[in-house]
XYZ file of N, CA and C in Angstrom:
531
model
N 2.110 -12.256 -9.497
C 2.998 -11.309 -8.880
C 4.164 -11.010 -9.830
N 4.662 -12.025 -10.522
C 5.754 -11.802 -11.462
C 5.334 -10.785 -12.549
N 4.080 -10.884 -12.993
C 3.600 -9.979 -14.033
C 3.569 -8.535 -13.543
N 3.150 -8.347 -12.291
C 3.095 -6.992 -11.708
C 4.497 -6.418 -11.583
N 5.440 -7.220 -11.126
C 6.818 -6.736 -10.994
C 7.378 -6.374 -12.375
N 7.163 -7.244 -13.354
C 7.658 -6.956 -14.710
C 7.037 -5.661 -15.267
N 5.711 -5.505 -15.071
C 5.057 -4.287 -15.570
C 5.617 -3.053 -14.898
N 5.883 -3.117 -13.582
C 6.475 -1.933 -12.909
C 7.859 -1.643 -13.420
N 8.678 -2.679 -13.677
C 10.016 -2.459 -14.223
C 9.992 -1.856 -15.616
N 9.011 -2.273 -16.461
C 8.888 -1.690 -17.783
C 8.483 -0.222 -17.717
N 7.569 0.091 -16.820
C 7.157 1.487 -16.627
C 8.351 2.346 -16.197
N 9.116 1.830 -15.238
C 10.294 2.575 -14.739
C 11.301 2.781 -15.875
N 11.583 1.711 -16.610
C 12.561 1.785 -17.696
C 12.078 2.795 -18.747
N 10.809 2.743 -19.119
C 10.269 3.669 -20.103
C 10.385 5.094 -19.631
N 10.066 5.341 -18.328
C 10.128 6.677 -17.783
C 11.533 7.214 -17.652
N 12.484 6.329 -17.325
C 13.854 6.808 -17.173
C 14.494 7.129 -18.498
N 13.962 6.582 -19.571
C 14.524 6.910 -20.871
C 13.755 8.010 -21.592
N 12.815 8.654 -20.885
C 12.093 9.785 -21.431
C 10.942 9.383 -22.319
N 10.491 8.150 -22.306
C 9.453 7.695 -23.210
C 8.030 7.754 -22.613
N 7.917 8.038 -21.343
C 6.592 7.972 -20.714
C 6.353 9.206 -19.847
N 5.217 9.218 -19.182
C 4.885 10.302 -18.223
C 5.871 10.275 -17.061
N 5.881 11.355 -16.239
C 6.772 11.378 -15.082
C 6.556 10.189 -14.196
N 7.657 9.581 -13.690
C 7.619 8.384 -12.909
C 8.405 8.474 -11.646
N 8.083 7.606 -10.687
C 8.835 7.488 -9.439
C 8.688 6.054 -8.929
N 9.580 5.648 -8.048
C 9.487 4.401 -7.359
C 9.682 4.692 -5.835
N 9.153 3.796 -5.035
C 9.273 4.008 -3.605
C 9.078 2.732 -2.817
N 9.459 2.819 -1.573
C 9.280 1.746 -0.613
C 8.711 2.327 0.652
N 8.037 1.471 1.442
C 7.427 1.953 2.686
C 7.329 0.840 3.712
N 7.144 1.235 4.941
C 6.946 0.280 6.035
C 6.170 0.963 7.153
N 5.577 0.175 8.027
C 4.812 0.776 9.103
C 4.026 -0.223 9.900
N 2.872 0.247 10.385
C 2.036 -0.523 11.316
C 0.715 -0.893 10.651
N 0.239 -2.082 10.970
C -1.078 -2.618 10.498
C -1.903 -2.842 11.752
N -3.061 -2.176 11.838
C -3.906 -2.176 13.007
C -5.286 -2.713 12.684
N -5.686 -3.877 13.243
C -7.038 -4.383 12.947
C -8.095 -3.513 13.619
N -9.235 -3.342 12.960
C -10.373 -2.570 13.499
C -11.512 -3.523 13.727
N -12.030 -3.583 14.936
C -13.119 -4.437 15.334
C -12.832 -5.895 14.958
N -11.649 -6.369 15.243
C -11.247 -7.757 14.990
C -10.547 -8.228 16.288
N -11.151 -9.113 17.006
C -10.494 -9.645 18.213
C -9.725 -10.918 17.954
N -9.673 -11.383 16.703
C -8.973 -12.613 16.375
C -7.505 -12.406 15.997
N -7.017 -11.148 16.078
C -5.604 -10.853 15.787
C -5.291 -9.479 16.359
N -3.993 -9.227 16.547
C -3.573 -7.926 17.098
C -2.763 -7.173 16.068
N -2.321 -5.976 16.454
C -1.558 -5.129 15.537
C -0.287 -5.805 15.076
N 0.144 -5.435 13.866
C 1.330 -6.013 13.282
C 2.101 -5.019 12.425
N 2.748 -5.522 11.420
C 3.583 -4.678 10.562
C 3.141 -4.768 9.086
N 3.602 -3.807 8.309
C 3.368 -3.814 6.873
C 4.562 -3.201 6.165
N 4.919 -3.703 5.016
C 5.974 -3.083 4.155
C 5.605 -3.351 2.714
N 6.180 -2.576 1.807
C 5.856 -2.795 0.401
C 6.641 -1.895 -0.557
N 6.322 -2.072 -1.811
C 6.945 -1.320 -2.915
C 5.844 -0.707 -3.768
N 6.166 0.430 -4.397
C 5.200 1.068 -5.277
C 5.914 1.784 -6.409
N 5.178 1.976 -7.466
C 5.614 2.817 -8.580
C 4.684 3.993 -8.600
N 5.027 5.067 -9.249
C 4.161 6.241 -9.352
C 4.227 6.753 -10.798
N 3.068 7.052 -11.331
C 3.005 7.641 -12.675
C 1.971 8.764 -12.650
N 2.325 9.870 -13.206
C 1.413 11.023 -13.253
C 0.418 10.834 -14.376
N -0.880 10.827 -14.034
C -1.946 10.731 -15.042
C -2.409 12.100 -15.523
N -2.509 13.043 -14.606
C -2.872 14.403 -14.877
C -2.216 15.272 -13.848
N -2.334 16.563 -13.987
C -1.596 17.458 -13.080
C -1.819 17.152 -11.604
N -2.981 16.802 -11.139
C -3.271 16.563 -9.749
C -3.708 15.145 -9.468
N -3.481 14.192 -10.397
C -3.842 12.790 -10.216
C -2.655 11.909 -10.519
N -2.297 11.060 -9.558
C -1.183 10.145 -9.723
C -1.659 8.709 -9.433
N -1.206 7.745 -10.252
C -1.546 6.341 -10.044
C -0.314 5.633 -9.481
N -0.570 4.758 -8.526
C 0.510 3.991 -7.885
C 0.194 2.486 -7.923
N 0.848 1.722 -8.754
C 0.749 0.244 -8.608
C 1.480 -0.101 -7.307
N 0.853 -0.883 -6.436
C 1.378 -1.153 -5.095
C 1.352 -2.667 -4.844
N 2.403 -3.143 -4.187
C 2.393 -4.494 -3.651
C 2.843 -4.343 -2.207
N 2.064 -4.917 -1.285
C 2.398 -4.795 0.163
C 2.261 -6.153 0.845
N 3.001 -6.301 1.925
C 3.041 -7.516 2.714
C 2.800 -7.161 4.166
N 1.661 -7.594 4.735
C 1.309 -7.303 6.093
C 1.272 -8.559 6.923
N 1.537 -8.387 8.229
C 1.470 -9.519 9.164
C 0.797 -8.978 10.416
N -0.331 -9.576 10.777
C -0.987 -9.248 12.023
C -0.322 -9.990 13.187
N -0.407 -9.437 14.361
C 0.102 -10.107 15.527
C -0.834 -11.174 16.043
N -0.343 -12.050 16.908
C -1.161 -13.139 17.492
C -2.161 -12.559 18.466
N -3.317 -13.252 18.594
C -4.324 -12.871 19.547
C -4.297 -13.807 20.739
N -4.373 -13.262 21.938
C -4.343 -14.033 23.160
C -5.749 -14.251 23.650
N -6.137 -15.504 23.906
C -7.434 -15.870 24.446
C -7.209 -16.688 25.744
N -8.220 -16.804 26.607
C -8.072 -17.590 27.826
C -7.699 -19.054 27.542
N -8.125 -19.561 26.392
C -7.863 -20.958 26.048
C -6.638 -21.150 25.137
N -5.914 -20.066 24.821
C -4.720 -20.217 24.015
C -4.441 -19.009 23.115
N -3.584 -19.185 22.171
C -3.136 -18.145 21.254
C -3.567 -18.506 19.849
N -4.088 -17.516 19.127
C -4.411 -17.699 17.697
C -3.439 -16.877 16.875
N -2.801 -17.522 15.900
C -1.832 -16.856 15.065
C -2.501 -15.777 14.219
N -1.820 -14.625 14.088
C -2.296 -13.557 13.218
C -2.118 -13.923 11.756
N -2.955 -13.393 10.926
C -2.866 -13.737 9.485
C -1.815 -12.899 8.758
N -1.466 -13.363 7.571
C -0.576 -12.620 6.650
C -1.447 -12.157 5.511
N -1.271 -10.893 5.097
C -2.070 -10.357 3.998
C -1.141 -9.737 2.969
N -1.169 -10.284 1.746
C -0.461 -9.702 0.615
C -1.453 -8.949 -0.221
N -1.157 -7.710 -0.556
C -2.066 -6.847 -1.323
C -1.424 -6.465 -2.656
N -2.213 -6.548 -3.718
C -1.782 -6.159 -5.050
C -2.841 -5.174 -5.555
N -2.483 -3.907 -5.766
C -3.535 -2.999 -6.171
C -3.024 -1.720 -6.775
N -3.959 -0.776 -6.960
C -3.682 0.557 -7.512
C -4.204 1.588 -6.558
N -3.324 2.504 -6.168
C -3.734 3.669 -5.381
C -3.821 4.847 -6.329
N -4.853 5.654 -6.175
C -4.984 6.914 -6.899
C -4.821 8.019 -5.887
N -3.880 8.941 -6.162
C -3.590 10.078 -5.296
C -4.182 11.310 -5.927
N -4.930 12.099 -5.122
C -5.579 13.301 -5.592
C -5.039 14.502 -4.829
N -4.554 15.515 -5.571
C -4.025 16.726 -4.922
C -2.528 16.611 -4.696
N -1.946 17.681 -4.296
C -0.513 17.664 -3.968
C 0.388 17.683 -5.169
N -0.124 17.325 -6.321
C 0.732 17.267 -7.518
C 1.716 16.134 -7.488
N 2.406 15.891 -8.592
C 3.395 14.862 -8.667
C 4.672 15.387 -8.037
N 5.386 14.575 -7.311
C 6.598 14.973 -6.583
C 7.592 15.765 -7.408
N 8.826 15.702 -7.072
C 9.847 16.399 -7.813
C 10.012 17.850 -7.411
N 9.390 18.248 -6.290
C 9.552 19.610 -5.803
C 9.997 19.567 -4.334
N 10.602 20.646 -3.871
C 11.014 20.743 -2.465
C 9.828 21.334 -1.704
N 9.566 20.753 -0.514
C 8.517 21.272 0.339
C 7.448 20.227 0.646
N 6.410 20.641 1.328
C 5.339 19.783 1.804
C 4.151 19.764 0.864
N 3.623 18.578 0.590
C 2.403 18.386 -0.215
C 1.476 17.466 0.523
N 0.170 17.732 0.458
C -0.830 16.886 1.088
C -1.710 16.318 -0.035
N -2.185 15.074 0.130
C -3.012 14.448 -0.900
C -3.986 13.470 -0.272
N -5.041 13.129 -1.006
C -6.004 12.110 -0.658
C -5.711 10.831 -1.429
N -6.114 9.682 -0.865
C -5.860 8.380 -1.495
C -7.178 7.606 -1.600
N -7.427 7.003 -2.760
C -8.490 6.037 -2.938
C -7.840 4.848 -3.662
N -8.097 3.624 -3.189
C -7.410 2.457 -3.771
C -8.344 1.281 -3.908
N -7.964 0.373 -4.819
C -8.680 -0.892 -4.967
C -7.617 -1.961 -5.193
N -7.907 -3.184 -4.721
C -6.919 -4.204 -4.901
C -7.414 -5.602 -4.535
N -6.526 -6.563 -4.668
C -6.753 -7.940 -4.256
C -6.021 -8.182 -2.981
N -6.703 -8.679 -1.962
C -6.140 -8.957 -0.670
C -6.071 -10.463 -0.494
N -4.869 -11.005 -0.452
C -4.656 -12.452 -0.311
C -4.278 -12.741 1.141
N -5.176 -13.392 1.878
C -5.009 -13.621 3.309
C -4.686 -15.099 3.542
N -3.720 -15.351 4.443
C -3.338 -16.726 4.722
C -2.936 -16.846 6.208
N -3.185 -18.034 6.749
C -2.663 -18.465 8.033
C -2.103 -19.883 7.803
N -1.176 -20.280 8.625
C -0.532 -21.577 8.429
C -1.532 -22.752 8.469
N -2.638 -22.614 9.236
C -3.577 -23.707 9.372
C -4.895 -23.501 8.594
N -5.014 -22.436 7.840
C -6.242 -22.105 7.114
C -5.970 -22.135 5.614
N -7.043 -22.191 4.825
C -6.925 -22.045 3.379
C -6.623 -20.603 3.065
N -5.920 -20.358 1.964
C -5.653 -19.003 1.520
C -6.919 -18.458 0.860
N -7.244 -17.191 1.176
C -8.379 -16.535 0.584
C -7.959 -15.290 -0.148
N -8.451 -15.048 -1.345
C -8.153 -13.834 -2.055
C -9.485 -13.147 -2.328
N -9.604 -11.924 -1.792
C -10.834 -11.137 -1.931
C -10.477 -9.745 -2.415
N -11.461 -9.086 -3.032
C -11.303 -7.705 -3.433
C -11.495 -6.810 -2.219
N -10.912 -5.655 -2.308
C -11.099 -4.696 -1.229
C -10.765 -3.297 -1.713
N -10.990 -2.333 -0.862
C -10.670 -0.955 -1.207
C -10.184 -0.227 0.038
N -9.562 0.900 -0.166
C -9.074 1.696 0.954
C -9.124 3.161 0.610
N -9.049 3.983 1.639
C -9.032 5.407 1.496
C -8.167 6.014 2.600
N -7.661 7.194 2.393
C -6.828 7.808 3.406
C -6.246 9.130 2.976
N -5.313 9.593 3.765
C -4.631 10.878 3.540
C -3.105 10.648 3.636
N -2.365 11.524 2.930
C -0.931 11.426 2.997
C -0.262 12.783 2.923
N 0.976 12.823 3.344
C 1.829 13.963 3.251
C 3.151 13.548 2.668
N 3.693 14.368 1.778
C 5.026 14.095 1.250
C 5.863 15.359 1.388
N 7.042 15.174 1.951
C 8.001 16.283 2.058
C 9.155 16.022 1.095
N 9.307 16.915 0.111
C 10.391 16.761 -0.859
C 11.654 17.395 -0.318
N 12.661 16.536 -0.079
C 13.975 17.036 0.360
C 14.738 17.649 -0.794
N 14.508 17.131 -1.970
C 15.131 17.612 -3.199
C 14.152 17.307 -4.323
N 14.416 17.753 -5.564
C 13.521 17.382 -6.664
C 13.433 15.867 -6.938
N 14.376 15.089 -6.429
C 14.389 13.646 -6.730
C 13.966 12.791 -5.543
N 13.987 13.267 -4.309
C 13.721 12.427 -3.156
C 12.687 13.060 -2.247
N 11.657 12.262 -1.877
C 10.625 12.737 -0.985
C 10.323 11.701 0.109
N 10.040 12.230 1.316
C 9.583 11.416 2.440
C 8.077 11.368 2.441
N 7.491 10.190 2.400
C 6.050 10.004 2.265
C 5.494 9.395 3.526
N 4.525 10.069 4.178
C 3.806 9.548 5.360
C 2.354 9.430 4.977
N 1.746 8.247 5.356
C 0.390 7.978 4.872
C -0.405 7.174 5.913
N -1.685 7.525 6.026
C -2.612 6.741 6.839
C -3.765 6.293 5.973
N -4.125 5.014 6.051
C -5.220 4.498 5.229
C -6.115 3.565 6.076
N -7.379 3.507 5.690
C -8.298 2.519 6.254
C -8.666 1.574 5.114
N -8.553 0.219 5.392
C -8.801 -0.794 4.402
C -10.076 -1.550 4.722
N -10.859 -1.837 3.684
C -12.083 -2.602 3.781
C -11.998 -3.792 2.833
N -11.996 -5.034 3.357
C -11.840 -6.218 2.568
C -13.102 -7.066 2.680
N -13.602 -7.575 1.569
C -14.752 -8.469 1.614
C -14.411 -9.704 2.443
N -15.354 -10.142 3.313
C -15.097 -11.283 4.193
C -15.974 -12.475 3.764
N -15.566 -13.659 4.202
C -16.352 -14.864 3.953
C -17.728 -14.703 4.553
N -18.789 -15.071 3.833
C -20.133 -14.999 4.346
C -20.726 -13.616 4.387
N -20.123 -12.666 3.708
C -20.613 -11.275 3.687
C -19.915 -10.437 4.719
N -20.156 -9.127 4.695
C -19.521 -8.223 5.589
C -18.105 -7.883 5.084
N -17.393 -7.136 5.962
C -16.033 -6.735 5.637
C -15.131 -6.863 6.828
N -13.852 -7.025 6.545
C -12.809 -6.926 7.562
C -12.178 -5.554 7.374
N -11.858 -4.908 8.491
C -11.327 -3.552 8.425
C -9.966 -3.483 9.148
N -9.108 -2.655 8.607
C -7.814 -2.423 9.201
C -7.319 -1.025 8.864
N -6.465 -0.470 9.700
C -5.838 0.829 9.427
C -4.340 0.593 9.282
N -3.712 1.333 8.385
C -2.271 1.262 8.263
C -1.687 2.673 8.366
N -0.561 2.746 9.030
C 0.219 3.995 9.149
C 1.607 3.667 8.619
N 1.980 4.322 7.521
C 3.252 3.990 6.899
C 4.105 5.217 6.626
N 5.379 4.972 6.484
C 6.334 6.004 6.062
C 7.330 5.390 5.092
N 7.807 6.172 4.147
C 8.754 5.643 3.187
C 9.379 6.762 2.352
N 10.159 6.327 1.374
C 10.853 7.255 0.490
C 10.433 7.031 -0.951
N 10.365 8.121 -1.685
C 10.088 8.075 -3.142
C 11.275 8.667 -3.878
N 11.606 8.048 -5.028
C 12.640 8.555 -5.900
C 12.002 8.921 -7.237
N 12.177 10.161 -7.672
C 11.590 10.677 -8.913
C 12.556 10.676 -10.058
N 12.143 10.163 -11.215
C 12.988 10.147 -12.417
C 12.717 11.401 -13.238
N 13.709 11.811 -13.960
C 13.526 12.859 -14.971
C 13.423 14.253 -14.398
N 13.680 14.475 -13.134
C 13.572 15.820 -12.558
C 14.932 16.466 -12.410
């Protein structure tokens, strides 16, 4: 995790001094909703991201997020919801790189490592991927409001996948505009 944070800081520093492609940083928060999982309920998610323009309509986002599922109620008791830390890269297609006033729509495809833990279980780290859609409204060339919905697919123990949906909102700050 320290390496990812350091890499993001170096990218931001390089972009703010005019040495790299257009850059942005952002934060987000929202809801984490399990799909076809009765062992936990809906919870929250928050995180940080960097943005770097790869091509005119393609943007890469290194992302770190922290999710917490809610507890599940059963007739015999309560099962604690798991915590999921995700480290990955989102690729945004369409909408262009921020820095403009107005509404932009984009598609998202992502891959990452999903580290799942519960207080009484072993920690598991599995690969996963996600896809979704987003909208960004630029209030000014430097600040944009980002709304996003994604569906996540994580490899599970013994085969199969765990699925969840996230709905998030956040702000992006663009450098060099």
